[in-house]
Amino acid sequence: MESAGENVPQENHTLVEFILLSFSELPDLQGFLFSVFLIIYVIILMGNGLIILITKVDSSLQTPMYFLLGNFSSLEICYVSVTVPRLLTDLCRENRNISILACAIQMYFFLVFGATECSILTAMAYDRYVAICNPLLYSLIMNNRLCIQMASVCWISGFPMYIGFTYQIFSLPFCGSNQLNHFFCDVLPVIMLACGDTFMIEMLIYVVAVVLVTIPFMLILGSYVKIISTILKLPSATGRAKAFSTCSCHLMVVALFFGSGIITYMRPKSTHSTGIDKFLSLFYTIVTPLFNPIIYCLRNKDVMVALKKFLLKWVRF
């Protein structure tokens, strides 16, 4: 096998594009899948757009919690827009070629926005921790300056971090088939097309996953252990119910996003299969962003009240 790899060094460097197979194994369902993903994409844009709008215009939502929620919704729009428009385009055409550069750019922004989502969900957990465990100091700790700083760090920190990581992946030699059996340039499918020794880059993926996914998840988990412990000590049943209500939306979103991400990137290589990986990728790239505005609108009374007020104003207008 090694000698075969050594015979194709020129091919490795002349490879300038991949072919995204997307869902080509379902030729009769291309139109149906296009319609489904288009509807989901529009719902994600509209749902998150509404949340951004009402958190900006409604005075009752001018709090750190909803400031972070507005940032989170903005991020969700960016996150899905990295993959879904390309997926919709590929479902409508035969030529699904993507240049190595375009593939690298898509992967880079997908990783950046994914890391930013981990950070913002962690910041939202900290906000809930301070609100419930230190309510008397909440307005002092979660001031406007800290909120802006937290949001800025969440948005900016991922950009320089993934330049080297993406460069390392696309510095690998690619040989044999250039057919990428996925609907976007995700890390694991791209590495599967590489030849030679990929052990170091696979170890790097695990390190990055631990640092940027597992550690934020553990911080969130630790925050909620203290939050739940504090809530259970509240003397009033109404107070406990209200406290749980403010946290339940965030917990559901955390479980959806981190659960699918950890299963995808942290499970052993021997358990990977193209079908399962593609399904899991659909879950955390499209399904989770679809549920987020639904969860926050239907399970959050403040958002529902603000949304009704906003819609009534437009109807009267």
Short mmCIF file of C-alpha atoms in Angstrom, two decimals:
data_model
loop_
_atom_site.label_atom_id
_atom_site.label_comp_id
_atom_site.label_asym_id
_atom_site.label_seq_id
_atom_site.Cartn_x
_atom_site.Cartn_y
_atom_site.Cartn_z
CA MET A 1 0.00 0.00 0.00
CA GLU A 2 2.83 2.40 0.87
CA SER A 3 4.56 1.86 -2.47
CA ALA A 4 1.28 2.62 -4.27
CA GLY A 5 1.03 5.88 -2.34
CA GLU A 6 4.60 6.75 -3.27
CA ASN A 7 3.83 6.29 -6.99
CA VAL A 8 1.28 9.10 -7.09
CA PRO A 9 3.01 12.15 -5.64
CA GLN A 10 2.30 14.19 -8.77
CA GLU A 11 -1.42 13.36 -8.63
CA ASN A 12 -1.58 14.53 -5.04
CA HIS A 13 -0.44 18.00 -6.03
CA THR A 14 -2.50 18.25 -9.23
CA LEU A 15 -5.78 17.51 -7.43
CA VAL A 16 -7.59 20.86 -7.46
CA GLU A 17 -11.17 19.91 -6.62
CA PHE A 18 -13.46 17.48 -4.86
CA ILE A 19 -16.88 16.23 -5.90
CA LEU A 20 -19.51 16.62 -3.17
CA LEU A 21 -21.74 13.57 -3.53
CA SER A 22 -24.32 15.11 -1.18
CA PHE A 23 -27.45 12.91 -1.41
CA SER A 24 -26.77 11.58 -4.92
CA GLU A 25 -27.55 8.06 -3.69
CA LEU A 26 -31.21 9.21 -3.61
CA PRO A 27 -31.73 10.43 -7.20
CA ASP A 28 -35.53 10.24 -7.07
CA LEU A 29 -35.70 12.41 -3.92
CA GLN A 30 -33.59 15.38 -5.05
CA GLY A 31 -36.61 17.65 -5.60
CA PHE A 32 -38.24 16.58 -2.33
CA LEU A 33 -35.02 17.10 -0.35
CA PHE A 34 -34.53 20.52 -1.96
CA SER A 35 -38.03 21.58 -0.87
CA VAL A 36 -37.57 20.26 2.67
CA PHE A 37 -34.16 21.91 3.20
CA LEU A 38 -35.32 25.17 1.61
CA ILE A 39 -38.33 25.35 3.96
CA ILE A 40 -36.11 24.55 6.96
CA TYR A 41 -33.58 27.21 5.90
CA VAL A 42 -36.29 29.86 5.53
CA ILE A 43 -37.74 28.95 8.95
CA ILE A 44 -34.27 29.21 10.53
CA LEU A 45 -33.67 32.62 8.95
CA MET A 46 -37.11 33.96 9.88
CA GLY A 47 -37.18 32.47 13.39
CA ASN A 48 -33.73 33.68 14.38
CA GLY A 49 -34.30 36.98 12.59
CA LEU A 50 -37.43 37.56 14.69
CA ILE A 51 -35.55 36.82 17.90
CA ILE A 52 -32.80 39.28 16.93
CA LEU A 53 -35.42 41.92 16.12
CA ILE A 54 -37.52 41.62 19.28
CA THR A 55 -34.45 41.52 21.57
CA LYS A 56 -33.41 44.83 19.97
CA VAL A 57 -36.76 46.67 19.97
CA ASP A 58 -38.53 45.38 23.10
CA SER A 59 -37.42 47.23 26.24
CA SER A 60 -38.38 44.29 28.50
CA LEU A 61 -35.76 42.16 26.73
CA GLN A 62 -32.88 44.60 27.19
CA THR A 63 -31.11 42.28 29.63
CA PRO A 64 -27.84 40.30 29.50
CA MET A 65 -29.75 37.04 28.97
CA TYR A 66 -31.49 38.32 25.84
CA PHE A 67 -28.44 40.22 24.62
CA LEU A 68 -26.62 36.88 24.51
CA LEU A 69 -29.68 35.22 22.94
CA GLY A 70 -29.65 37.85 20.17
CA ASN A 71 -25.97 37.08 19.54
CA PHE A 72 -26.74 33.38 19.54
CA SER A 73 -29.50 33.83 16.94
CA SER A 74 -27.17 35.91 14.75
CA LEU A 75 -24.61 33.14 14.98
CA GLU A 76 -27.17 30.50 14.00
CA ILE A 77 -27.93 32.38 10.79
CA CYS A 78 -24.20 32.52 9.96
CA TYR A 79 -23.71 28.87 10.93
CA VAL A 80 -26.41 27.40 8.66
CA SER A 81 -25.53 29.77 5.81
CA VAL A 82 -22.09 28.14 5.54
CA THR A 83 -23.57 24.78 4.49
CA VAL A 84 -27.24 24.98 3.45
CA PRO A 85 -27.04 27.30 0.38
CA ARG A 86 -24.37 25.03 -1.11
CA LEU A 87 -26.48 21.96 -0.30
CA LEU A 88 -29.53 23.50 -2.00
CA THR A 89 -27.45 24.36 -5.08
CA ASP A 90 -26.03 20.82 -5.31
CA LEU A 91 -29.51 19.29 -5.12
CA CYS A 92 -30.42 21.22 -8.29
CA ARG A 93 -27.45 20.34 -10.50
CA GLU A 94 -25.36 17.50 -11.81
CA ASN A 95 -21.99 19.22 -11.45
CA ARG A 96 -21.14 19.19 -7.75
CA ASN A 97 -17.46 19.99 -8.04
CA ILE A 98 -15.91 22.18 -5.36
CA SER A 99 -12.38 23.54 -5.55
CA ILE A 100 -9.89 22.72 -2.82
CA LEU A 101 -9.79 26.41 -1.86
CA ALA A 102 -13.60 26.70 -1.66
CA CYS A 103 -13.72 23.48 0.36
CA ALA A 104 -11.09 24.83 2.79
CA ILE A 105 -12.96 28.12 3.17
CA GLN A 106 -16.26 26.34 3.86
CA MET A 107 -14.61 24.07 6.45
CA TYR A 108 -12.85 27.02 8.09
CA PHE A 109 -16.02 29.06 8.61
CA PHE A 110 -17.98 25.98 9.67
CA LEU A 111 -15.38 25.28 12.38
CA VAL A 112 -15.17 28.94 13.43
CA PHE A 113 -18.93 29.34 13.84
CA GLY A 114 -19.18 25.95 15.56
CA ALA A 115 -16.53 26.99 18.11
CA THR A 116 -18.27 30.35 18.55
CA GLU A 117 -21.53 28.54 19.29
CA CYS A 118 -19.80 26.50 22.02
CA SER A 119 -18.46 29.74 23.53
CA ILE A 120 -21.76 31.62 23.44
CA LEU A 121 -23.64 28.68 24.98
CA THR A 122 -21.03 28.68 27.76
CA ALA A 123 -21.47 32.44 28.26
CA MET A 124 -25.25 31.95 28.45
CA ALA A 125 -24.74 29.26 31.10
CA TYR A 126 -22.58 31.66 33.12
CA ASP A 127 -25.31 34.30 32.86
CA ARG A 128 -27.89 31.84 34.25
CA TYR A 129 -25.44 30.78 36.99
CA VAL A 130 -24.96 34.37 38.19
CA ALA A 131 -28.70 35.15 37.93
CA ILE A 132 -29.75 32.18 40.06
CA CYS A 133 -26.77 31.60 42.37
CA ASN A 134 -25.86 35.27 42.96
CA PRO A 135 -29.07 37.22 42.25
CA LEU A 136 -28.16 40.20 44.46
CA LEU A 137 -24.92 40.75 42.53
CA TYR A 138 -26.38 39.96 39.09
CA SER A 139 -26.72 43.53 37.81
CA LEU A 140 -23.27 44.38 39.17
CA ILE A 141 -21.51 41.36 37.64
CA MET A 142 -23.42 41.09 34.35
CA ASN A 143 -23.05 44.74 33.38
CA ASN A 144 -23.12 46.03 29.81
CA ARG A 145 -19.34 46.14 29.56
CA LEU A 146 -18.90 42.50 30.58
CA CYS A 147 -21.66 41.36 28.21
CA ILE A 148 -20.07 43.13 25.25
CA GLN A 149 -16.63 41.76 26.19
CA MET A 150 -17.96 38.21 26.50
CA ALA A 151 -19.77 38.39 23.17
CA SER A 152 -16.72 39.92 21.46
CA VAL A 153 -14.38 37.21 22.75
CA CYS A 154 -16.86 34.51 21.64
CA TRP A 155 -17.06 35.93 18.11
CA ILE A 156 -13.41 36.84 17.58
CA SER A 157 -11.46 34.05 19.31
CA GLY A 158 -12.33 31.31 16.80
CA PHE A 159 -11.07 33.13 13.68
CA PRO A 160 -7.29 32.95 14.28
CA MET A 161 -7.56 29.60 16.07
CA TYR A 162 -8.70 27.60 13.05
CA ILE A 163 -6.41 29.04 10.39
CA GLY A 164 -3.57 26.66 11.27
CA PHE A 165 -5.91 23.74 11.86
CA THR A 166 -7.55 24.09 8.43
CA TYR A 167 -4.15 24.58 6.80
CA GLN A 168 -2.87 21.36 8.39
CA ILE A 169 -5.82 19.37 7.00
CA PHE A 170 -5.48 20.69 3.46
CA SER A 171 -1.71 20.23 3.53
CA LEU A 172 -2.34 16.48 3.53
CA PRO A 173 -1.70 14.68 0.22
CA PHE A 174 -4.92 13.56 -1.47
CA CYS A 175 -4.89 10.55 -3.76
CA GLY A 176 -7.30 8.13 -5.39
CA SER A 177 -10.94 9.17 -5.49
CA ASN A 178 -11.83 12.84 -5.13
CA GLN A 179 -15.48 12.02 -4.35
CA LEU A 180 -16.41 13.49 -0.97
CA ASN A 181 -19.33 11.46 0.33
CA HIS A 182 -20.93 14.29 2.26
CA PHE A 183 -23.02 17.41 1.68
CA PHE A 184 -20.33 19.83 2.84
CA CYS A 185 -16.59 19.88 3.54
CA ASP A 186 -16.61 18.44 7.05
CA VAL A 187 -13.33 17.47 8.71
CA LEU A 188 -13.69 13.69 8.91
CA PRO A 189 -14.91 13.06 5.31
CA VAL A 190 -12.08 15.20 3.91
CA ILE A 191 -9.46 13.33 5.94
CA MET A 192 -10.85 10.02 4.65
CA LEU A 193 -9.71 11.07 1.15
CA ALA A 194 -6.15 11.73 2.31
CA CYS A 195 -3.41 9.21 1.70
CA GLY A 196 -0.35 8.59 3.81
CA ASP A 197 -0.20 8.81 7.59
CA THR A 198 -3.10 10.82 9.05
CA PHE A 199 -2.45 9.79 12.68
CA MET A 200 -1.14 13.20 13.81
CA ILE A 201 -4.02 15.15 12.29
CA GLU A 202 -6.52 12.71 13.82
CA MET A 203 -4.92 13.24 17.23
CA LEU A 204 -5.09 17.00 16.63
CA ILE A 205 -8.81 16.68 15.92
CA TYR A 206 -9.34 14.92 19.25
CA VAL A 207 -7.32 17.61 21.07
CA VAL A 208 -9.32 20.40 19.41
CA ALA A 209 -12.58 18.59 20.19
CA VAL A 210 -11.61 18.23 23.85
CA VAL A 211 -10.51 21.86 24.21
CA LEU A 212 -13.30 23.53 22.24
CA VAL A 213 -16.21 21.13 22.75
CA THR A 214 -15.72 18.95 25.82
CA ILE A 215 -14.30 21.67 28.13
CA PRO A 216 -17.13 24.16 27.39
CA PHE A 217 -19.63 21.32 27.85
CA MET A 218 -18.11 20.43 31.24
CA LEU A 219 -18.18 24.09 32.30
CA ILE A 220 -21.86 24.28 31.35
CA LEU A 221 -22.52 21.02 33.18
CA GLY A 222 -20.74 22.31 36.28
CA SER A 223 -22.74 25.54 36.15
CA TYR A 224 -26.01 23.64 35.99
CA VAL A 225 -25.07 21.36 38.87
CA LYS A 226 -24.76 24.49 41.03
CA ILE A 227 -27.84 26.08 39.47
CA ILE A 228 -30.06 23.05 40.09
CA SER A 229 -28.68 22.70 43.62
CA THR A 230 -29.57 26.35 44.31
CA ILE A 231 -33.03 26.03 42.74
CA LEU A 232 -33.90 23.00 44.86
CA LYS A 233 -33.15 25.03 48.00
CA LEU A 234 -35.66 27.75 47.08
CA PRO A 235 -38.56 27.77 49.58
CA SER A 236 -41.26 28.69 47.06
CA ALA A 237 -42.57 26.17 44.53
CA THR A 238 -43.43 29.08 42.23
CA GLY A 239 -39.87 30.38 42.49
CA ARG A 240 -38.46 26.95 41.67
CA ALA A 241 -40.75 26.60 38.66
CA LYS A 242 -39.80 30.05 37.35
CA ALA A 243 -36.08 29.38 37.82
CA PHE A 244 -36.31 26.04 36.03
CA SER A 245 -38.29 27.69 33.23
CA THR A 246 -35.55 30.26 32.54
CA CYS A 247 -32.93 27.49 32.30
CA SER A 248 -34.84 24.75 30.48
CA CYS A 249 -34.58 26.38 27.02
CA HIS A 250 -30.82 26.75 27.28
CA LEU A 251 -30.41 23.21 28.59
CA MET A 252 -32.37 21.74 25.67
CA VAL A 253 -30.28 23.64 23.12
CA VAL A 254 -27.04 22.58 24.87
CA ALA A 255 -28.12 18.92 24.87
CA LEU A 256 -29.01 19.00 21.15
CA PHE A 257 -25.86 20.77 19.96
CA PHE A 258 -23.20 19.25 22.21
CA GLY A 259 -24.76 15.78 22.17
CA SER A 260 -24.63 15.42 18.39
CA GLY A 261 -21.22 17.12 18.16
CA ILE A 262 -19.55 14.93 20.80
CA ILE A 263 -21.00 11.74 19.27
CA THR A 264 -19.70 12.76 15.83
CA TYR A 265 -16.17 13.86 16.67
CA MET A 266 -15.29 11.98 19.86
CA ARG A 267 -16.37 8.44 19.07
CA PRO A 268 -13.74 5.87 17.92
CA LYS A 269 -12.77 5.86 14.24
CA SER A 270 -13.79 2.19 13.90
CA THR A 271 -17.43 3.11 14.57
CA HIS A 272 -17.65 5.73 11.80
CA SER A 273 -19.87 5.06 8.80
CA THR A 274 -20.78 7.42 5.99
CA GLY A 275 -24.54 7.12 6.51
CA ILE A 276 -24.42 7.74 10.27
CA ASP A 277 -21.94 10.60 9.94
CA LYS A 278 -24.10 12.28 7.31
CA PHE A 279 -27.21 11.90 9.48
CA LEU A 280 -25.45 13.31 12.56
CA SER A 281 -24.11 16.20 10.49
CA LEU A 282 -27.64 17.00 9.33
CA PHE A 283 -28.69 17.00 12.95
CA TYR A 284 -26.19 19.54 14.27
CA THR A 285 -25.94 21.69 11.12
CA ILE A 286 -29.65 21.98 10.23
CA VAL A 287 -32.03 20.33 12.70
CA THR A 288 -30.58 21.91 15.87
CA PRO A 289 -30.60 25.48 14.43
CA LEU A 290 -34.21 24.81 13.37
CA PHE A 291 -35.24 23.84 16.91
CA ASN A 292 -33.43 26.70 18.65
CA PRO A 293 -35.85 29.56 17.80
CA ILE A 294 -38.81 27.21 18.29
CA ILE A 295 -37.55 26.21 21.77
CA TYR A 296 -36.84 29.80 22.83
CA CYS A 297 -40.15 31.12 21.48
CA LEU A 298 -42.49 28.38 22.70
CA ARG A 299 -40.89 27.74 26.10
CA ASN A 300 -39.94 31.30 27.05
CA LYS A 301 -42.84 33.42 28.26
CA ASP A 302 -40.95 36.72 27.99
CA VAL A 303 -40.08 36.06 24.34
CA MET A 304 -43.65 34.96 23.57
CA VAL A 305 -45.11 38.13 25.14
CA ALA A 306 -42.63 40.35 23.29
CA LEU A 307 -43.31 38.51 20.03
CA LYS A 308 -47.08 38.94 20.39
CA LYS A 309 -46.65 42.67 21.11
CA PHE A 310 -44.40 43.06 18.09
CA LEU A 311 -46.76 41.16 15.74
CA LEU A 312 -49.81 43.11 17.02
CA LYS A 313 -48.04 46.38 16.25
CA TRP A 314 -47.38 45.24 12.69
CA VAL A 315 -50.97 44.01 12.21
CA ARG A 316 -52.36 47.35 13.40
CA PHE A 317 -49.90 49.20 11.19
#
